[in-house]
Coordinates of C-alpha atoms in Angstrom, one line a residue:
M1 CA 0.0 0.0 0.0
L2 CA 2.8 2.5 0.9
P3 CA 4.6 2.1 -2.5
K4 CA 1.3 2.8 -4.3
I5 CA 0.6 5.8 -2.2
A6 CA 4.1 7.1 -2.7
G7 CA 3.9 6.6 -6.5
W8 CA 0.7 8.5 -6.9
A9 CA 1.9 11.3 -4.5
G10 CA 5.1 11.6 -6.5
W11 CA 3.3 11.9 -9.9
A12 CA 0.8 14.4 -8.4
A13 CA 3.7 16.4 -7.0
I14 CA 5.4 16.5 -10.4
A15 CA 2.1 17.6 -12.0
F16 CA 1.8 20.4 -9.4
V17 CA 5.4 21.5 -9.9
V18 CA 5.0 21.7 -13.7
F19 CA 1.7 23.7 -13.3
A20 CA 3.2 26.0 -10.7
T21 CA 6.2 26.6 -12.8
L22 CA 4.5 27.4 -16.1
S23 CA 1.2 28.9 -14.8
P24 CA 1.0 32.7 -14.7
L25 CA -0.7 32.3 -11.3
K26 CA 1.5 33.0 -8.2
L27 CA 1.3 29.5 -6.7
R28 CA 4.7 29.4 -5.1
P29 CA 4.7 31.0 -1.6
R30 CA 7.7 33.1 -0.7
I31 CA 9.5 32.1 2.4
P32 CA 12.4 34.6 2.9
A33 CA 14.4 32.3 5.2
I34 CA 14.6 29.8 2.4
D35 CA 14.3 31.9 -0.7
D36 CA 17.2 34.2 0.2
A37 CA 19.5 31.3 1.4
E38 CA 22.5 30.3 -0.5
F39 CA 24.7 27.2 -0.6
L40 CA 28.2 27.5 -2.1
G41 CA 27.0 30.7 -3.8
I42 CA 24.0 29.1 -5.4
A43 CA 20.5 30.3 -4.4
I44 CA 18.4 27.6 -2.9
G45 CA 15.1 29.5 -3.4
D46 CA 11.6 28.0 -3.1
G47 CA 12.8 25.1 -1.0
Q48 CA 14.0 23.5 -4.2
I49 CA 16.4 21.0 -2.6
L50 CA 13.8 19.8 -0.1
G51 CA 11.0 19.6 -2.6
F52 CA 13.0 17.6 -5.2
A53 CA 14.5 15.5 -2.4
L54 CA 11.0 14.6 -1.4
L55 CA 10.1 13.7 -5.0
G56 CA 13.2 11.5 -5.3
M57 CA 12.4 9.7 -2.1
L58 CA 8.7 9.2 -3.0
F59 CA 9.6 7.7 -6.4
L60 CA 12.3 5.4 -4.9
I61 CA 9.8 4.1 -2.3
A62 CA 7.2 3.5 -5.1
Y63 CA 9.5 1.9 -7.6
P64 CA 12.6 0.5 -5.8
R65 CA 13.6 -1.8 -8.7
H66 CA 13.8 1.1 -11.2
I67 CA 16.6 3.2 -9.7
V68 CA 18.2 4.1 -13.1
L69 CA 14.8 5.2 -14.6
I70 CA 14.1 7.3 -11.4
A71 CA 17.6 8.8 -11.6
L72 CA 16.8 9.9 -15.2
I73 CA 13.6 11.4 -14.1
A74 CA 15.4 13.3 -11.3
V75 CA 17.8 14.7 -13.8
A76 CA 15.5 15.3 -16.7
T77 CA 12.6 16.9 -14.9
P78 CA 14.5 20.0 -13.4
V79 CA 16.4 20.5 -16.7
L80 CA 13.2 20.4 -18.8
L81 CA 11.4 22.7 -16.3
E82 CA 14.1 25.3 -16.5
L83 CA 14.2 25.1 -20.3
S84 CA 10.4 25.4 -20.5
Q85 CA 10.6 28.7 -18.6
L86 CA 12.2 30.2 -21.7
F87 CA 8.7 30.3 -23.2
V88 CA 7.0 31.9 -20.2
Q89 CA 7.3 35.6 -19.9
S90 CA 6.9 35.7 -16.1
R91 CA 9.7 33.2 -15.5
H92 CA 13.4 33.2 -15.8
A93 CA 15.4 30.0 -16.6
R94 CA 18.5 29.5 -14.5
I95 CA 20.9 26.6 -14.9
S96 CA 21.8 27.0 -11.2
D97 CA 18.2 26.2 -10.2
A98 CA 18.4 23.1 -12.3
V99 CA 21.6 22.0 -10.6
V100 CA 20.1 22.5 -7.2
K101 CA 16.9 20.6 -8.1
V102 CA 18.9 17.7 -9.6
G103 CA 21.0 17.6 -6.4
G104 CA 17.9 17.5 -4.3
G105 CA 16.4 14.7 -6.4
I106 CA 19.5 12.5 -6.3
G107 CA 19.8 13.1 -2.5
G108 CA 16.2 12.0 -2.1
I109 CA 16.8 8.8 -4.1
A110 CA 19.7 8.0 -1.8
I111 CA 17.6 8.6 1.3
G112 CA 14.8 6.5 -0.2
W113 CA 17.2 3.6 -0.8
L114 CA 18.4 3.8 2.8
V115 CA 14.8 3.9 4.0
T116 CA 13.5 1.0 1.9
N117 CA 16.5 -1.2 2.4
R118 CA 17.2 -0.3 6.1
G119 CA 20.6 1.1 5.4
R120 CA 21.9 -1.9 3.4
V121 CA 24.0 -0.2 0.7
N122 CA 24.7 -3.6 -1.0
S123 CA 21.1 -3.8 -1.9
L124 CA 21.7 -1.4 -4.7
P125 CA 21.5 -3.0 -8.1
F126 CA 25.0 -1.9 -9.0
S127 CA 26.5 -2.9 -5.6
R128 CA 26.5 -6.7 -5.7
N129 CA 28.9 -9.1 -4.1
H130 CA 29.8 -10.8 -7.4
E131 CA 31.1 -7.6 -9.0
P132 CA 30.2 -3.9 -8.3
K133 CA 28.1 -2.3 -11.0
L134 CA 28.5 1.3 -11.9
L135 CA 25.6 3.6 -12.7
L136 CA 27.5 5.0 -15.6
Q137 CA 27.6 1.6 -17.3
S138 CA 23.8 1.2 -16.8
M139 CA 23.3 4.7 -18.3
R140 CA 25.4 3.7 -21.3
Q141 CA 23.3 0.5 -21.8
L142 CA 20.2 2.6 -21.6
F143 CA 21.2 5.0 -24.3
G144 CA 22.4 2.1 -26.4
A145 CA 19.0 0.4 -26.0
V146 CA 17.2 3.6 -26.9
Q147 CA 19.2 4.1 -30.1
R148 CA 18.7 0.4 -31.2
K149 CA 14.9 0.6 -30.5
K150 CA 14.6 3.9 -32.5
R151 CA 16.6 2.5 -35.4
N152 CA 14.9 -0.9 -35.5
D153 CA 11.3 0.1 -34.8
G154 CA 11.0 3.6 -36.2
I155 CA 10.3 6.8 -34.3
L156 CA 6.5 6.2 -34.0
S157 CA 6.8 2.7 -32.5
F158 CA 9.6 3.9 -30.3
L159 CA 7.4 6.7 -28.8
Q160 CA 4.6 4.3 -28.3
R161 CA 6.8 2.0 -26.3
L162 CA 8.2 4.9 -24.3
I163 CA 4.7 6.0 -23.4
A164 CA 3.8 2.4 -22.4
L165 CA 6.9 2.2 -20.2
I166 CA 6.0 5.5 -18.4
K167 CA 2.5 4.1 -17.9
K168 CA 3.8 1.0 -16.3
S169 CA 6.2 2.9 -14.1
A170 CA 3.3 5.1 -12.9
G171 CA 1.2 2.0 -12.0
W172 CA -1.0 1.7 -15.1
R173 CA -0.5 -2.0 -15.6
P174 CA -3.0 -4.7 -16.5
D175 CA -3.5 -7.2 -13.7
E176 CA -4.5 -10.3 -15.7
R177 CA -1.1 -12.0 -15.3
S178 CA -0.8 -11.1 -11.6
A179 CA -3.3 -13.8 -10.8
F180 CA -0.7 -16.4 -11.6
D181 CA 1.8 -14.9 -9.1
H182 CA -0.9 -14.7 -6.4
E183 CA -2.0 -18.3 -6.9
A184 CA 1.6 -19.7 -7.1
G185 CA 3.0 -17.5 -4.3
V186 CA 5.8 -16.2 -6.6
E187 CA 6.9 -12.9 -8.1
T188 CA 7.3 -13.1 -11.9
D189 CA 5.2 -10.1 -13.0
G190 CA 6.5 -6.8 -14.4
V191 CA 8.7 -5.7 -17.3
E192 CA 12.4 -5.2 -16.7
P193 CA 14.3 -3.2 -19.4
L194 CA 17.6 -4.7 -20.3
W195 CA 19.6 -1.5 -19.5
A196 CA 18.3 -1.7 -15.9
L197 CA 19.7 -5.2 -15.3
D198 CA 23.1 -6.2 -14.1
V199 CA 24.2 -7.9 -17.3
E200 CA 28.0 -8.2 -18.0
S201 CA 27.8 -10.6 -21.0
E202 CA 29.3 -9.5 -24.3
N203 CA 26.0 -10.5 -25.8
I204 CA 24.0 -7.9 -23.9
E205 CA 23.4 -6.0 -27.1
H206 CA 21.7 -9.1 -28.5
G207 CA 19.3 -9.5 -25.6
V208 CA 15.8 -8.2 -25.0
R209 CA 13.9 -6.9 -22.0
Y210 CA 12.3 -9.3 -19.5
Q211 CA 8.6 -9.8 -19.9
P212 CA 6.8 -12.8 -18.4
S213 CA 5.3 -15.4 -20.7
D214 CA 1.6 -16.2 -20.6
A215 CA 1.3 -19.1 -18.2
S216 CA -1.8 -20.5 -19.9
E217 CA -0.1 -20.5 -23.3
V218 CA 2.9 -22.4 -21.9
S219 CA 0.6 -25.0 -20.4
R220 CA -1.4 -25.3 -23.6
D221 CA 1.7 -26.0 -25.6
L222 CA 3.1 -28.5 -23.1
D223 CA -0.2 -30.3 -23.1
A224 CA 0.0 -30.6 -26.9
L225 CA 3.3 -32.5 -26.8
P226 CA 3.0 -36.2 -27.6
I227 CA 5.5 -37.2 -24.9
Q228 CA 5.9 -38.9 -21.5
F229 CA 7.2 -36.0 -19.4
E230 CA 9.1 -38.3 -17.1
Q231 CA 11.5 -39.0 -20.0
F232 CA 12.3 -35.4 -20.8
D233 CA 14.2 -32.4 -19.5
F234 CA 12.6 -28.9 -19.8
I235 CA 15.1 -26.1 -20.5
D236 CA 14.3 -22.4 -20.7
L237 CA 16.9 -20.2 -22.3
G238 CA 16.5 -16.6 -21.0
A239 CA 14.5 -17.8 -18.0
G240 CA 14.0 -14.3 -16.5
K241 CA 12.1 -14.5 -13.2
G242 CA 11.2 -18.1 -13.8
R243 CA 7.5 -18.1 -14.8
A244 CA 7.9 -20.8 -17.5
L245 CA 9.9 -22.8 -15.0
I246 CA 7.2 -22.6 -12.4
V247 CA 4.6 -23.8 -15.0
A248 CA 6.9 -26.6 -16.1
A249 CA 7.4 -27.7 -12.5
G250 CA 3.7 -28.7 -12.5
Y251 CA 4.5 -31.4 -15.0
P252 CA 6.5 -34.6 -14.2
F253 CA 9.6 -33.6 -16.1
R254 CA 12.8 -35.4 -15.2
R255 CA 14.6 -32.0 -14.9
V256 CA 13.5 -28.4 -15.2
I257 CA 16.4 -26.0 -15.9
G258 CA 16.5 -22.3 -16.6
I259 CA 19.5 -20.3 -18.0
E260 CA 19.6 -16.6 -17.3
F261 CA 22.4 -14.0 -17.9
S262 CA 21.2 -11.4 -15.4
W263 CA 22.3 -12.1 -11.9
R264 CA 19.3 -10.2 -10.5
L265 CA 16.7 -12.1 -12.5
Q266 CA 18.5 -15.4 -11.8
E267 CA 18.3 -14.7 -8.1
I268 CA 14.6 -13.8 -8.3
A269 CA 13.9 -17.0 -10.3
A270 CA 15.8 -19.1 -7.7
A271 CA 13.8 -17.4 -4.9
N272 CA 10.6 -18.2 -6.8
I273 CA 11.6 -21.8 -7.1
A274 CA 12.2 -22.0 -3.4
R275 CA 8.7 -20.8 -2.8
L276 CA 7.1 -23.6 -4.7
S277 CA 4.6 -25.7 -2.7
P278 CA 4.7 -29.5 -2.8
E279 CA 1.4 -29.4 -4.7
G280 CA 2.9 -27.1 -7.3
R281 CA 6.0 -29.2 -8.0
R282 CA 5.7 -32.6 -9.8
C283 CA 9.1 -32.5 -11.5
G284 CA 12.4 -33.9 -10.4
E285 CA 15.3 -31.5 -10.2
I286 CA 14.5 -27.9 -10.8
A287 CA 16.9 -24.9 -10.8
C288 CA 17.7 -21.6 -12.5
V289 CA 21.4 -21.1 -13.1
F290 CA 23.5 -18.1 -14.2
G291 CA 24.8 -18.5 -17.7
D292 CA 24.8 -17.2 -21.3
A293 CA 22.4 -19.0 -23.7
A294 CA 24.9 -18.6 -26.5
D295 CA 27.4 -20.8 -24.7
Y296 CA 25.0 -23.3 -23.2
E297 CA 25.9 -26.9 -24.1
F298 CA 22.9 -29.2 -24.3
A299 CA 23.0 -32.6 -22.8
A300 CA 22.3 -35.6 -25.0
R301 CA 18.9 -36.3 -23.5
D302 CA 15.3 -36.1 -24.5
T303 CA 14.6 -32.3 -24.3
V304 CA 11.8 -29.8 -24.4
L305 CA 13.4 -26.3 -25.1
F306 CA 11.4 -23.2 -24.3
L307 CA 12.1 -19.8 -25.8
Y308 CA 10.1 -16.6 -25.2
N309 CA 11.8 -14.3 -27.7
P310 CA 14.8 -14.1 -25.4
F311 CA 17.4 -12.7 -27.8
D312 CA 18.0 -11.6 -31.4
D313 CA 19.0 -13.7 -34.4
F314 CA 22.8 -13.4 -33.6
V315 CA 22.5 -15.5 -30.5
M316 CA 19.6 -17.6 -31.9
K317 CA 21.9 -18.8 -34.7
K318 CA 24.4 -19.9 -32.1
V319 CA 21.8 -21.8 -30.1
I320 CA 20.5 -23.6 -33.2
R321 CA 24.1 -24.6 -34.1
N322 CA 24.6 -26.0 -30.5
L323 CA 21.3 -27.9 -30.8
Q324 CA 22.3 -29.3 -34.1
A325 CA 25.7 -30.4 -32.7
T326 CA 24.0 -32.3 -29.9
F327 CA 20.8 -33.7 -31.5
A328 CA 21.1 -33.9 -35.3
Q329 CA 22.9 -37.2 -35.3
S330 CA 21.5 -38.6 -32.1
E331 CA 18.6 -40.8 -31.2
Y332 CA 17.3 -38.4 -28.6
R333 CA 14.1 -36.4 -29.1
L334 CA 13.9 -32.6 -29.2
Y335 CA 10.8 -30.3 -29.1
I336 CA 11.2 -26.5 -29.3
I337 CA 8.4 -24.3 -28.0
Y338 CA 9.0 -20.8 -29.4
H339 CA 6.7 -18.0 -28.1
N340 CA 6.5 -14.6 -29.7
P341 CA 8.7 -15.9 -32.5
K342 CA 10.7 -13.1 -34.1
F343 CA 13.0 -15.3 -36.2
P344 CA 10.9 -18.4 -37.2
E345 CA 12.8 -18.6 -40.5
L346 CA 15.9 -19.7 -38.6
F347 CA 14.1 -22.8 -37.4
D348 CA 12.3 -23.3 -40.7
D349 CA 15.6 -23.4 -42.4
A350 CA 17.3 -25.8 -39.9
V351 CA 17.8 -29.1 -41.7
F352 CA 17.3 -31.2 -38.6
L353 CA 14.0 -29.6 -37.5
Q354 CA 10.4 -29.7 -38.8
S355 CA 7.4 -27.7 -37.9
F356 CA 5.1 -29.5 -35.4
S357 CA 2.4 -26.9 -34.9
R358 CA 1.8 -23.2 -35.4
R359 CA -0.6 -20.8 -34.0
S360 CA -0.9 -17.0 -33.5
G361 CA 1.9 -16.0 -31.1
G362 CA 3.8 -19.2 -31.1
A363 CA 5.2 -22.3 -32.8
I364 CA 6.5 -25.7 -31.9
Y365 CA 9.3 -27.5 -33.7
A366 CA 10.4 -31.1 -33.5
M367 CA 13.3 -33.3 -34.7
K368 CA 12.9 -34.7 -38.2
Q369 CA 12.1 -38.4 -38.2

């Protein structure tokens, strides 16, 4: 409840600040003790540091997993506000004001992290035990992702996706998939942009954001397989938070294995697996391990491979080559469930595979007999 209240309070405060800044009405009270104060020669007027510190703290409490996006808001909002005042006769844009507001926002974010994580600095997404992560690297990944999206999808599609991301950050998110998490007692919902994750693989530019698969569609495709599940392994490349693994755990697979190249998502998936109830687990071994799908070596065993548009064609070609090396000349069976298929032609052209079934939003491939 507190994060939701903080989120709405933060967005309402930003709306008020924008209106108060651009409106000809005198909505900003003058407090001489604050307005006339200076810090290192910079005027602090209007309680700017405190106001934007409060904004930063509210957004951090509301969206603790999106620190990079919040930091961008904390930087962009004051700068855009000052630039917008160039078009308002009664206002004067000052770069010093923007600097003060940015400083307040960043300070509020830091306070918010200390509050929400009880002072544990190592809870920051770029302060992990395996290797420290710098905010600069995350920012570089963000701008790279923006450029790729704009280049690949066009400016209109890019703007539509940007608006959708802002809506999701503000809490406008459909709840139809949350029912799965509630019933299973896990946390697999939400969208995680790639630039916000702690990915150190050289293949990061070939990955895509995390978005959970539709549990009912995964079950439907598993039910369509003409197999005895006890004889098969289930492997999910790009397992994310483990939703497909949780679904597969409800079938008597010999093993259920997820491969994920983000430490944070892999840890979330492992925690979700640990929460599985005895009633929700019918499989044998189940785990989500840290690794890169491009380098994964498949075991020579009967296998069901699950893919939910986890990466681009560069990595997908490597995966298909690895599959061919293991299964093409073997007696073992292979089924590939490919949801949201962006590169079906790669599987259609694979000499060792044949189409098993197709439907809107997905396809299943099998070894040629």
